[in-house]
Amino acid sequence: MGGKNPHTRVWTYDGGVPGPELRYRQGARLDISFQNDLPDPTTVHWHGLRLPNAMDGVPGLTQPPVMPGGTFNYAFDLPDAGTYWYHPHVKSAEQIARGLYGPLIIEEADPPKVDRDVTWVIDDWRLNDDAQIAEPFGQMHDLSHNGRLGNVATLNGRDSESFPVRAGERIRLRIINAANARIFRLRFDQHKPSVIALDGHPVRPHQPPGGRIILAPGQRADVIIDMDLAPGAVVDVIDDYFERAPFTYLKLVYAKDQPLRNSPLAASTQLIVNPLPALDLANAARHKLVISGGAMGSMAGATFKGEKTAIRDLVRHHGKAWALNGVAAHTMVMDPLFRFQKGRSQVVAIQNDTAWPHPMHLHGHAFKILERNGKPDPIQPWTDTVLLDPEEITIIAFVADNPGKWLFHCHILEHHQAGMACVVEVV
Ligand code: C2O
Ligand code: CU
C-alpha cells in the first residue's frame, strides 16, 4: 500500500497486492506453475471455480501443502465466465490478511457493451501505529465475535481515496471482497448501480434494495453503473454495513471533460448464463446444516476430534468456538459431514443459530439460493457464498456433479479457523 501513508510490508503474488489480474476467455485452460517463496507452507485456491478436485488447493484434502521452496502446477479448464479470485488455503486468516489474493476474470464470448471494465478488489487491514500488519492473528475475541476487522480500507491494495470517472461513461465494476471479515455495504450516492452477476454467475439485471451492494468476504458482484452526473461532480461511495459507523470508502471524481454521451447507453446488460447442470428439485436429496456457537450463543459444547467437548474447553484449549451440526472442525483432514450421490440434486437448509452473520462458501460447485426465512429469494442467484444473517434460515440447491471431497466453510476466516468448516463428499 502506498499513498500518503507509509508502506506496509506484505506477502504477495508476483510482487503486488492484489496479485496479477488473471484474464482468460470462457472455455480456455488455465495452466500456472506456482512457486512458494514464503517462509510458510501454502496453496492456491481458485475461489468459485468449478474445477477438478485435485486443483482446488485445500491442504490435506485435495493436495499436500506446497512447502517453502516447493512448486505445484495448477492446470484446469474454465467452463464458466465471470468474476472469481484466488487466495491461499493454508492458515488463510493470516496469509490472506498479509496480502495474498488476486482477481481471476473469465470473459464472456460476447460481453455487454461498456466503456470500461474495471476490477475493484476491496479489503480492510488491521495495521499498527507503524502502518505494519498487526499481530497476532487469530485472537480469541476475533475468533468468537465477528472476525478480524481492519482499521484501514483499501481499493486494489491502496489506501482508497478517489476513483476518476467521466460523465456519460458506462462502467462494469467487478467488485471482489477479499477482506478476512468485513462485510461491505456500498452505496453510490445518486447513482443507480445495476447488478448483472453475483459470484460470477449472471442474474437478471436489477437495482438492489436502497441501491446498496452487500458483499461478504469471498463474494463478488458485477455491477453496471452509468456515470450520469455532471462533469466535475464528486460523490461519496459509502460503506454503511455497520449503521452506527458508516464511512466514506472512496470518492468518485468526475473529470471536467464534456460528457461522453448525453443519454445512457441503450445496449442490454443481460449476460448469458453459464453451463450449470439443471436442478431436479422433485427428486432432490434433502439435508440440514445447523451453525452454532460464538459469543452470545447458546452452544454448550461440540464434538471435537471425535469427543464431546464443553464450550469452555473448546475455547480455552483448542481455539474453537463454532460448530456445524454439532462438530467443530479440527485439522486439515476431516471426515465428510455429508455424502452426496454424484449427479443428484441436493437441497440444503442452512440454519444460523448464532448471533453473528456468516458467509457460507461451498467449494467446487455453484448453488442456487432458493429461499430465505421461508420466502422465495427474489433473485434466486447461482452463487458460491451465501450470507446468512443471525438467526436466518436459507435454503440452497445444487447438483452434486463434481466428484471428490470439498470444503464447505464460513468465509469469515477467523470463524473458519475456529471450527466453522466441514467436508462434503460427492461420490
Ligand atoms: Cu475463498 Cu475455501 O475459500
Ligand atoms: Cu462465520
PDB file of C-alpha atoms in Angstrom, residues 24-275:
ATOM      1  CA  TYR A  24      -8.984 -15.838 -19.704  1.00  0.00           C
ATOM      2  CA  ARG A  25     -11.710 -16.408 -22.262  1.00  0.00           C
ATOM      3  CA  GLN A  26     -14.534 -18.697 -21.219  1.00  0.00           C
ATOM      4  CA  GLY A  27     -13.645 -22.267 -22.253  1.00  0.00           C
ATOM      5  CA  ALA A  28      -9.893 -21.632 -22.113  1.00  0.00           C
ATOM      6  CA  ARG A  29      -7.455 -23.598 -19.966  1.00  0.00           C
ATOM      7  CA  LEU A  30      -5.613 -22.133 -17.011  1.00  0.00           C
ATOM      8  CA  ASP A  31      -2.096 -23.525 -16.629  1.00  0.00           C
ATOM      9  CA  ILE A  32       0.058 -21.923 -13.951  1.00  0.00           C
ATOM     10  CA  SER A  33       3.190 -23.204 -12.320  1.00  0.00           C
ATOM     11  CA  PHE A  34       3.187 -21.918  -8.774  1.00  0.00           C
ATOM     12  CA  GLN A  35       6.312 -21.468  -6.695  1.00  0.00           C
ATOM     13  CA  ASN A  36       6.272 -20.868  -2.952  1.00  0.00           C
ATOM     14  CA  ASP A  37       8.927 -18.369  -1.845  1.00  0.00           C
ATOM     15  CA  LEU A  38       7.216 -17.744   1.501  1.00  0.00           C
ATOM     16  CA  PRO A  39       8.693 -18.913   4.808  1.00  0.00           C
ATOM     17  CA  ASP A  40       5.486 -20.946   5.382  1.00  0.00           C
ATOM     18  CA  PRO A  41       3.638 -23.703   3.531  1.00  0.00           C
ATOM     19  CA  THR A  42       0.784 -22.508   1.322  1.00  0.00           C
ATOM     20  CA  THR A  43      -1.547 -23.441  -1.555  1.00  0.00           C
ATOM     21  CA  VAL A  44      -3.596 -21.587  -4.137  1.00  0.00           C
ATOM     22  CA  HIS A  45      -7.372 -21.950  -4.042  1.00  0.00           C
ATOM     23  CA  TRP A  46      -9.377 -20.771  -7.058  1.00  0.00           C
ATOM     24  CA  HIS A  47     -12.423 -19.384  -5.320  1.00  0.00           C
ATOM     25  CA  GLY A  48     -15.743 -20.090  -7.021  1.00  0.00           C
ATOM     26  CA  LEU A  49     -14.435 -22.168  -9.897  1.00  0.00           C
ATOM     27  CA  ARG A  50     -15.884 -25.493 -10.871  1.00  0.00           C
ATOM     28  CA  LEU A  51     -12.681 -27.442 -11.319  1.00  0.00           C
ATOM     29  CA  PRO A  52     -11.285 -30.934 -10.739  1.00  0.00           C
ATOM     30  CA  ASN A  53     -10.918 -31.701  -7.040  1.00  0.00           C
ATOM     31  CA  ALA A  54      -7.124 -32.134  -7.242  1.00  0.00           C
ATOM     32  CA  MET A  55      -6.784 -28.496  -8.374  1.00  0.00           C
ATOM     33  CA  ASP A  56      -8.842 -26.950  -5.536  1.00  0.00           C
ATOM     34  CA  GLY A  57      -5.894 -26.050  -3.331  1.00  0.00           C
ATOM     35  CA  VAL A  58      -7.136 -27.314   0.033  1.00  0.00           C
ATOM     36  CA  PRO A  59      -4.214 -28.712   2.056  1.00  0.00           C
ATOM     37  CA  GLY A  60      -4.622 -32.226   3.348  1.00  0.00           C
ATOM     38  CA  LEU A  61      -7.867 -32.653   1.449  1.00  0.00           C
ATOM     39  CA  THR A  62      -7.056 -32.086  -2.231  1.00  0.00           C
ATOM     40  CA  GLN A  63      -3.265 -31.734  -2.172  1.00  0.00           C
ATOM     41  CA  PRO A  64      -0.365 -31.596   0.260  1.00  0.00           C
ATOM     42  CA  PRO A  65       0.614 -28.048   1.209  1.00  0.00           C
ATOM     43  CA  VAL A  66       3.319 -26.542  -1.006  1.00  0.00           C
ATOM     44  CA  MET A  67       6.335 -26.281   1.276  1.00  0.00           C
ATOM     45  CA  PRO A  68       8.717 -23.286   1.260  1.00  0.00           C
ATOM     46  CA  GLY A  69      10.722 -23.530  -1.937  1.00  0.00           C
ATOM     47  CA  GLY A  70       8.242 -26.011  -3.398  1.00  0.00           C
ATOM     48  CA  THR A  71       6.183 -25.823  -6.564  1.00  0.00           C
ATOM     49  CA  PHE A  72       2.811 -27.009  -7.797  1.00  0.00           C
ATOM     50  CA  ASN A  73       1.267 -26.979 -11.227  1.00  0.00           C
ATOM     51  CA  TYR A  74      -2.335 -25.809 -11.383  1.00  0.00           C
ATOM     52  CA  ALA A  75      -3.995 -26.652 -14.701  1.00  0.00           C
ATOM     53  CA  PHE A  76      -7.711 -26.913 -15.494  1.00  0.00           C
ATOM     54  CA  ASP A  77     -10.402 -25.817 -17.950  1.00  0.00           C
ATOM     55  CA  LEU A  78     -12.625 -22.812 -17.327  1.00  0.00           C
ATOM     56  CA  PRO A  79     -16.259 -23.651 -18.177  1.00  0.00           C
ATOM     57  CA  ASP A  80     -17.845 -20.554 -16.625  1.00  0.00           C
ATOM     58  CA  ALA A  81     -17.476 -16.858 -17.394  1.00  0.00           C
ATOM     59  CA  GLY A  82     -17.455 -14.359 -14.559  1.00  0.00           C
ATOM     60  CA  THR A  83     -15.560 -12.689 -11.749  1.00  0.00           C
ATOM     61  CA  TYR A  84     -13.582 -15.005  -9.471  1.00  0.00           C
ATOM     62  CA  TRP A  85     -10.462 -14.750  -7.330  1.00  0.00           C
ATOM     63  CA  TYR A  86      -7.579 -16.759  -5.946  1.00  0.00           C
ATOM     64  CA  HIS A  87      -6.060 -16.947  -2.486  1.00  0.00           C
ATOM     65  CA  PRO A  88      -4.187 -19.373  -0.212  1.00  0.00           C
ATOM     66  CA  HIS A  89      -5.984 -22.028   1.816  1.00  0.00           C
ATOM     67  CA  VAL A  90      -3.279 -22.637   4.424  1.00  0.00           C
ATOM     68  CA  LYS A  91      -3.665 -20.509   7.563  1.00  0.00           C
ATOM     69  CA  SER A  92      -5.805 -18.291   5.381  1.00  0.00           C
ATOM     70  CA  ALA A  93      -6.713 -15.969   8.266  1.00  0.00           C
ATOM     71  CA  GLU A  94      -3.055 -14.953   8.298  1.00  0.00           C
ATOM     72  CA  GLN A  95      -1.996 -15.386   4.678  1.00  0.00           C
ATOM     73  CA  ILE A  96      -4.928 -13.506   3.129  1.00  0.00           C
ATOM     74  CA  ALA A  97      -4.561 -10.753   5.752  1.00  0.00           C
ATOM     75  CA  ARG A  98      -0.912 -10.414   4.691  1.00  0.00           C
ATOM     76  CA  GLY A  99      -1.981  -9.597   1.141  1.00  0.00           C
ATOM     77  CA  LEU A 100      -2.176 -12.896  -0.717  1.00  0.00           C
ATOM     78  CA  TYR A 101      -5.119 -12.601  -3.107  1.00  0.00           C
ATOM     79  CA  GLY A 102      -5.766 -11.696  -6.707  1.00  0.00           C
ATOM     80  CA  PRO A 103      -8.595 -11.385  -9.243  1.00  0.00           C
ATOM     81  CA  LEU A 104      -9.407 -14.034 -11.830  1.00  0.00           C
ATOM     82  CA  ILE A 105     -11.630 -12.775 -14.643  1.00  0.00           C
ATOM     83  CA  ILE A 106     -13.168 -15.104 -17.197  1.00  0.00           C
ATOM     84  CA  GLU A 107     -14.521 -13.166 -20.118  1.00  0.00           C
ATOM     85  CA  GLU A 108     -17.787 -13.912 -21.906  1.00  0.00           C
ATOM     86  CA  ALA A 109     -17.531 -14.598 -25.633  1.00  0.00           C
ATOM     87  CA  ASP A 110     -19.815 -11.622 -26.173  1.00  0.00           C
ATOM     88  CA  PRO A 111     -19.654  -9.247 -23.184  1.00  0.00           C
ATOM     89  CA  PRO A 112     -22.160  -6.406 -22.796  1.00  0.00           C
ATOM     90  CA  LYS A 113     -21.028  -3.099 -24.263  1.00  0.00           C
ATOM     91  CA  VAL A 114     -19.417  -0.845 -21.664  1.00  0.00           C
ATOM     92  CA  ASP A 115     -16.858   1.942 -21.807  1.00  0.00           C
ATOM     93  CA  ARG A 116     -14.669   0.467 -19.091  1.00  0.00           C
ATOM     94  CA  ASP A 117     -14.382  -2.930 -17.434  1.00  0.00           C
ATOM     95  CA  VAL A 118     -12.868  -2.266 -14.003  1.00  0.00           C
ATOM     96  CA  THR A 119     -11.915  -4.622 -11.159  1.00  0.00           C
ATOM     97  CA  TRP A 120     -12.206  -3.425  -7.574  1.00  0.00           C
ATOM     98  CA  VAL A 121     -10.648  -5.732  -5.012  1.00  0.00           C
ATOM     99  CA  ILE A 122     -11.845  -4.354  -1.704  1.00  0.00           C
ATOM    100  CA  ASP A 123     -10.214  -5.152   1.608  1.00  0.00           C
ATOM    101  CA  ASP A 124      -9.549  -3.845   5.065  1.00  0.00           C
ATOM    102  CA  TRP A 125      -6.348  -4.205   7.057  1.00  0.00           C
ATOM    103  CA  ARG A 126      -5.574  -4.147  10.730  1.00  0.00           C
ATOM    104  CA  LEU A 127      -2.435  -2.047  10.968  1.00  0.00           C
ATOM    105  CA  ASN A 128      -0.498  -0.863  13.972  1.00  0.00           C
ATOM    106  CA  ASP A 129       0.883   2.647  14.511  1.00  0.00           C
ATOM    107  CA  ASP A 130       3.836   1.991  12.178  1.00  0.00           C
ATOM    108  CA  ALA A 131       1.408   1.005   9.423  1.00  0.00           C
ATOM    109  CA  GLN A 132       2.568  -2.615   9.707  1.00  0.00           C
ATOM    110  CA  ILE A 133       0.206  -5.567   9.832  1.00  0.00           C
ATOM    111  CA  ALA A 134      -0.927  -6.036  13.427  1.00  0.00           C
ATOM    112  CA  GLU A 135      -0.137  -9.356  15.044  1.00  0.00           C
ATOM    113  CA  PRO A 136      -1.012 -11.782  16.393  1.00  0.00           C
ATOM    114  CA  PHE A 137      -3.540 -13.329  14.036  1.00  0.00           C
ATOM    115  CA  GLY A 138      -6.442 -15.375  15.275  1.00  0.00           C
ATOM    116  CA  GLN A 139      -7.037 -13.649  18.606  1.00  0.00           C
ATOM    117  CA  MET A 140      -9.775 -15.351  20.586  1.00  0.00           C
ATOM    118  CA  HIS A 141     -12.006 -12.298  20.532  1.00  0.00           C
ATOM    119  CA  ASP A 142     -11.869 -12.192  16.718  1.00  0.00           C
ATOM    120  CA  LEU A 143     -12.455 -15.927  16.502  1.00  0.00           C
ATOM    121  CA  SER A 144     -15.591 -15.830  18.646  1.00  0.00           C
ATOM    122  CA  HIS A 145     -17.073 -12.486  17.507  1.00  0.00           C
ATOM    123  CA  ASN A 146     -17.073 -11.011  14.008  1.00  0.00           C
ATOM    124  CA  GLY A 147     -13.561 -11.814  12.861  1.00  0.00           C
ATOM    125  CA  ARG A 148     -10.545  -9.650  12.233  1.00  0.00           C
ATOM    126  CA  LEU A 149     -11.944  -6.284  11.220  1.00  0.00           C
ATOM    127  CA  GLY A 150      -9.367  -3.784   9.986  1.00  0.00           C
ATOM    128  CA  ASN A 151      -8.753  -0.107  10.575  1.00  0.00           C
ATOM    129  CA  VAL A 152      -7.699   0.821   7.025  1.00  0.00           C
ATOM    130  CA  ALA A 153      -9.830   0.131   3.948  1.00  0.00           C
ATOM    131  CA  THR A 154      -8.108  -0.354   0.611  1.00  0.00           C
ATOM    132  CA  LEU A 155      -9.054  -0.492  -3.049  1.00  0.00           C
ATOM    133  CA  ASN A 156      -6.762  -2.725  -5.110  1.00  0.00           C
ATOM    134  CA  GLY A 157      -4.174  -2.642  -2.340  1.00  0.00           C
ATOM    135  CA  ARG A 158      -4.040   1.121  -1.884  1.00  0.00           C
ATOM    136  CA  ASP A 159      -5.407   3.344   0.790  1.00  0.00           C
ATOM    137  CA  SER A 160      -8.538   4.270  -1.125  1.00  0.00           C
ATOM    138  CA  GLU A 161      -9.162   7.943  -1.774  1.00  0.00           C
ATOM    139  CA  SER A 162     -10.629   8.700  -5.166  1.00  0.00           C
ATOM    140  CA  PHE A 163     -11.631   6.899  -8.315  1.00  0.00           C
ATOM    141  CA  PRO A 164     -11.678   9.014 -11.509  1.00  0.00           C
ATOM    142  CA  VAL A 165     -14.700   8.743 -13.811  1.00  0.00           C
ATOM    143  CA  ARG A 166     -16.035  10.573 -16.835  1.00  0.00           C
ATOM    144  CA  ALA A 167     -19.544  11.932 -17.258  1.00  0.00           C
ATOM    145  CA  GLY A 168     -21.667   9.731 -19.507  1.00  0.00           C
ATOM    146  CA  GLU A 169     -19.498   6.637 -19.336  1.00  0.00           C
ATOM    147  CA  ARG A 170     -20.818   3.187 -18.527  1.00  0.00           C
ATOM    148  CA  ILE A 171     -18.583   1.159 -16.238  1.00  0.00           C
ATOM    149  CA  ARG A 172     -18.733  -2.521 -15.464  1.00  0.00           C
ATOM    150  CA  LEU A 173     -17.401  -2.811 -11.941  1.00  0.00           C
ATOM    151  CA  ARG A 174     -16.257  -6.217 -10.814  1.00  0.00           C
ATOM    152  CA  ILE A 175     -16.172  -5.957  -7.043  1.00  0.00           C
ATOM    153  CA  ILE A 176     -14.364  -8.673  -5.078  1.00  0.00           C
ATOM    154  CA  ASN A 177     -14.406  -8.709  -1.272  1.00  0.00           C
ATOM    155  CA  ALA A 178     -11.011 -10.064  -0.161  1.00  0.00           C
ATOM    156  CA  ALA A 179     -11.334  -8.975   3.478  1.00  0.00           C
ATOM    157  CA  ASN A 180     -10.947 -11.537   6.258  1.00  0.00           C
ATOM    158  CA  ALA A 181     -14.130 -10.496   7.977  1.00  0.00           C
ATOM    159  CA  ARG A 182     -15.583  -7.171   6.868  1.00  0.00           C
ATOM    160  CA  ILE A 183     -18.963  -7.247   5.172  1.00  0.00           C
ATOM    161  CA  PHE A 184     -19.207  -4.216   2.905  1.00  0.00           C
ATOM    162  CA  ARG A 185     -22.483  -2.499   2.062  1.00  0.00           C
ATOM    163  CA  LEU A 186     -21.652   0.054  -0.595  1.00  0.00           C
ATOM    164  CA  ARG A 187     -23.876   2.824  -1.870  1.00  0.00           C
ATOM    165  CA  PHE A 188     -23.009   5.155  -4.704  1.00  0.00           C
ATOM    166  CA  ASP A 189     -24.983   8.234  -3.705  1.00  0.00           C
ATOM    167  CA  GLN A 190     -27.141   9.408  -6.646  1.00  0.00           C
ATOM    168  CA  HIS A 191     -26.046   6.616  -8.973  1.00  0.00           C
ATOM    169  CA  LYS A 192     -28.200   3.597  -9.689  1.00  0.00           C
ATOM    170  CA  PRO A 193     -25.978   0.542  -9.829  1.00  0.00           C
ATOM    171  CA  SER A 194     -27.454  -2.427 -11.644  1.00  0.00           C
ATOM    172  CA  VAL A 195     -26.262  -5.866 -10.545  1.00  0.00           C
ATOM    173  CA  ILE A 196     -25.715  -8.209 -13.509  1.00  0.00           C
ATOM    174  CA  ALA A 197     -23.828 -11.080 -11.854  1.00  0.00           C
ATOM    175  CA  LEU A 198     -23.219 -12.437  -8.348  1.00  0.00           C
ATOM    176  CA  ASP A 199     -20.268 -14.682  -7.537  1.00  0.00           C
ATOM    177  CA  GLY A 200     -19.524 -14.845 -11.248  1.00  0.00           C
ATOM    178  CA  HIS A 201     -22.928 -16.067 -12.358  1.00  0.00           C
ATOM    179  CA  PRO A 202     -25.398 -13.906 -14.309  1.00  0.00           C
ATOM    180  CA  VAL A 203     -28.554 -12.624 -12.646  1.00  0.00           C
ATOM    181  CA  ARG A 204     -31.457 -10.677 -14.098  1.00  0.00           C
ATOM    182  CA  PRO A 205     -30.082  -7.103 -14.111  1.00  0.00           C
ATOM    183  CA  HIS A 206     -31.617  -5.395 -11.103  1.00  0.00           C
ATOM    184  CA  GLN A 207     -31.152  -2.465  -8.792  1.00  0.00           C
ATOM    185  CA  PRO A 208     -30.521  -3.809  -5.293  1.00  0.00           C
ATOM    186  CA  PRO A 209     -32.663  -2.508  -2.401  1.00  0.00           C
ATOM    187  CA  GLY A 210     -31.634   1.036  -1.484  1.00  0.00           C
ATOM    188  CA  GLY A 211     -29.024   0.946  -4.249  1.00  0.00           C
ATOM    189  CA  ARG A 212     -26.721  -0.883  -1.838  1.00  0.00           C
ATOM    190  CA  ILE A 213     -24.326  -3.632  -2.851  1.00  0.00           C
ATOM    191  CA  ILE A 214     -23.813  -6.044   0.053  1.00  0.00           C
ATOM    192  CA  LEU A 215     -20.677  -8.146  -0.241  1.00  0.00           C
ATOM    193  CA  ALA A 216     -19.472 -10.511   2.446  1.00  0.00           C
ATOM    194  CA  PRO A 217     -15.921 -11.897   2.436  1.00  0.00           C
ATOM    195  CA  GLY A 218     -15.395 -14.079  -0.626  1.00  0.00           C
ATOM    196  CA  GLN A 219     -18.357 -12.689  -2.552  1.00  0.00           C
ATOM    197  CA  ARG A 220     -18.254 -10.825  -5.861  1.00  0.00           C
ATOM    198  CA  ALA A 221     -20.724  -8.626  -7.727  1.00  0.00           C
ATOM    199  CA  ASP A 222     -20.614  -7.412 -11.318  1.00  0.00           C
ATOM    200  CA  VAL A 223     -22.307  -4.046 -11.389  1.00  0.00           C
ATOM    201  CA  ILE A 224     -23.143  -1.684 -14.245  1.00  0.00           C
ATOM    202  CA  ILE A 225     -23.016   1.992 -13.328  1.00  0.00           C
ATOM    203  CA  ASP A 226     -23.873   4.808 -15.710  1.00  0.00           C
ATOM    204  CA  MET A 227     -21.927   7.859 -14.619  1.00  0.00           C
ATOM    205  CA  ASP A 228     -24.818  10.198 -15.229  1.00  0.00           C
ATOM    206  CA  LEU A 229     -23.848  13.226 -13.123  1.00  0.00           C
ATOM    207  CA  ALA A 230     -22.366  16.448 -14.490  1.00  0.00           C
ATOM    208  CA  PRO A 231     -18.662  16.947 -15.264  1.00  0.00           C
ATOM    209  CA  GLY A 232     -16.790  17.960 -12.102  1.00  0.00           C
ATOM    210  CA  ALA A 233     -19.159  16.146  -9.725  1.00  0.00           C
ATOM    211  CA  VAL A 234     -17.658  14.456  -6.669  1.00  0.00           C
ATOM    212  CA  VAL A 235     -19.626  11.711  -4.992  1.00  0.00           C
ATOM    213  CA  ASP A 236     -19.005   9.600  -1.904  1.00  0.00           C
ATOM    214  CA  VAL A 237     -19.078   5.842  -2.042  1.00  0.00           C
ATOM    215  CA  ILE A 238     -20.136   4.901   1.474  1.00  0.00           C
ATOM    216  CA  ASP A 239     -19.928   1.638   3.374  1.00  0.00           C
ATOM    217  CA  ASP A 240     -22.769   1.648   5.858  1.00  0.00           C
ATOM    218  CA  TYR A 241     -22.960  -2.035   6.765  1.00  0.00           C
ATOM    219  CA  PHE A 242     -22.392  -1.015  10.376  1.00  0.00           C
ATOM    220  CA  GLU A 243     -25.141   1.572  10.526  1.00  0.00           C
ATOM    221  CA  ARG A 244     -23.673   3.313  13.546  1.00  0.00           C
ATOM    222  CA  ALA A 245     -20.238   3.571  11.935  1.00  0.00           C
ATOM    223  CA  PRO A 246     -20.668   4.431   8.253  1.00  0.00           C
ATOM    224  CA  PHE A 247     -17.536   5.629   6.476  1.00  0.00           C
ATOM    225  CA  THR A 248     -16.589   7.053   3.106  1.00  0.00           C
ATOM    226  CA  TYR A 249     -14.841   4.226   1.299  1.00  0.00           C
ATOM    227  CA  LEU A 250     -13.755   6.476  -1.564  1.00  0.00           C
ATOM    228  CA  LYS A 251     -14.938   9.286  -3.817  1.00  0.00           C
ATOM    229  CA  LEU A 252     -15.986   9.076  -7.443  1.00  0.00           C
ATOM    230  CA  VAL A 253     -14.370  12.134  -9.019  1.00  0.00           C
ATOM    231  CA  TYR A 254     -15.820  13.238 -12.354  1.00  0.00           C
ATOM    232  CA  ALA A 255     -13.443  14.743 -14.908  1.00  0.00           C
ATOM    233  CA  LYS A 256     -14.243  18.233 -16.150  1.00  0.00           C
ATOM    234  CA  ASP A 257     -14.444  16.924 -19.748  1.00  0.00           C
ATOM    235  CA  GLN A 258     -17.609  17.038 -21.810  1.00  0.00           C
ATOM    236  CA  PRO A 259     -19.894  14.033 -21.191  1.00  0.00           C
ATOM    237  CA  LEU A 260     -19.029  11.020 -23.289  1.00  0.00           C
ATOM    238  CA  ARG A 261     -22.695  10.815 -24.317  1.00  0.00           C
ATOM    239  CA  ASN A 262     -25.860  12.597 -23.320  1.00  0.00           C
ATOM    240  CA  SER A 263     -28.157   9.715 -22.564  1.00  0.00           C
ATOM    241  CA  PRO A 264     -27.140   6.351 -21.163  1.00  0.00           C
ATOM    242  CA  LEU A 265     -26.274   3.510 -23.495  1.00  0.00           C
ATOM    243  CA  ALA A 266     -29.364   1.591 -24.538  1.00  0.00           C
ATOM    244  CA  ALA A 267     -27.469  -1.702 -25.002  1.00  0.00           C
ATOM    245  CA  SER A 268     -28.676  -4.645 -22.925  1.00  0.00           C
ATOM    246  CA  THR A 269     -26.590  -5.717 -19.955  1.00  0.00           C
ATOM    247  CA  GLN A 270     -28.122  -9.176 -19.589  1.00  0.00           C
ATOM    248  CA  LEU A 271     -25.413 -11.841 -19.537  1.00  0.00           C
ATOM    249  CA  ILE A 272     -25.702 -15.317 -20.998  1.00  0.00           C
ATOM    250  CA  VAL A 273     -25.972 -17.981 -18.290  1.00  0.00           C
ATOM    251  CA  ASN A 274     -23.113 -20.351 -17.568  1.00  0.00           C
ATOM    252  CA  PRO A 275     -23.451 -24.050 -18.453  1.00  0.00           C
TER     253      PRO A 275
END
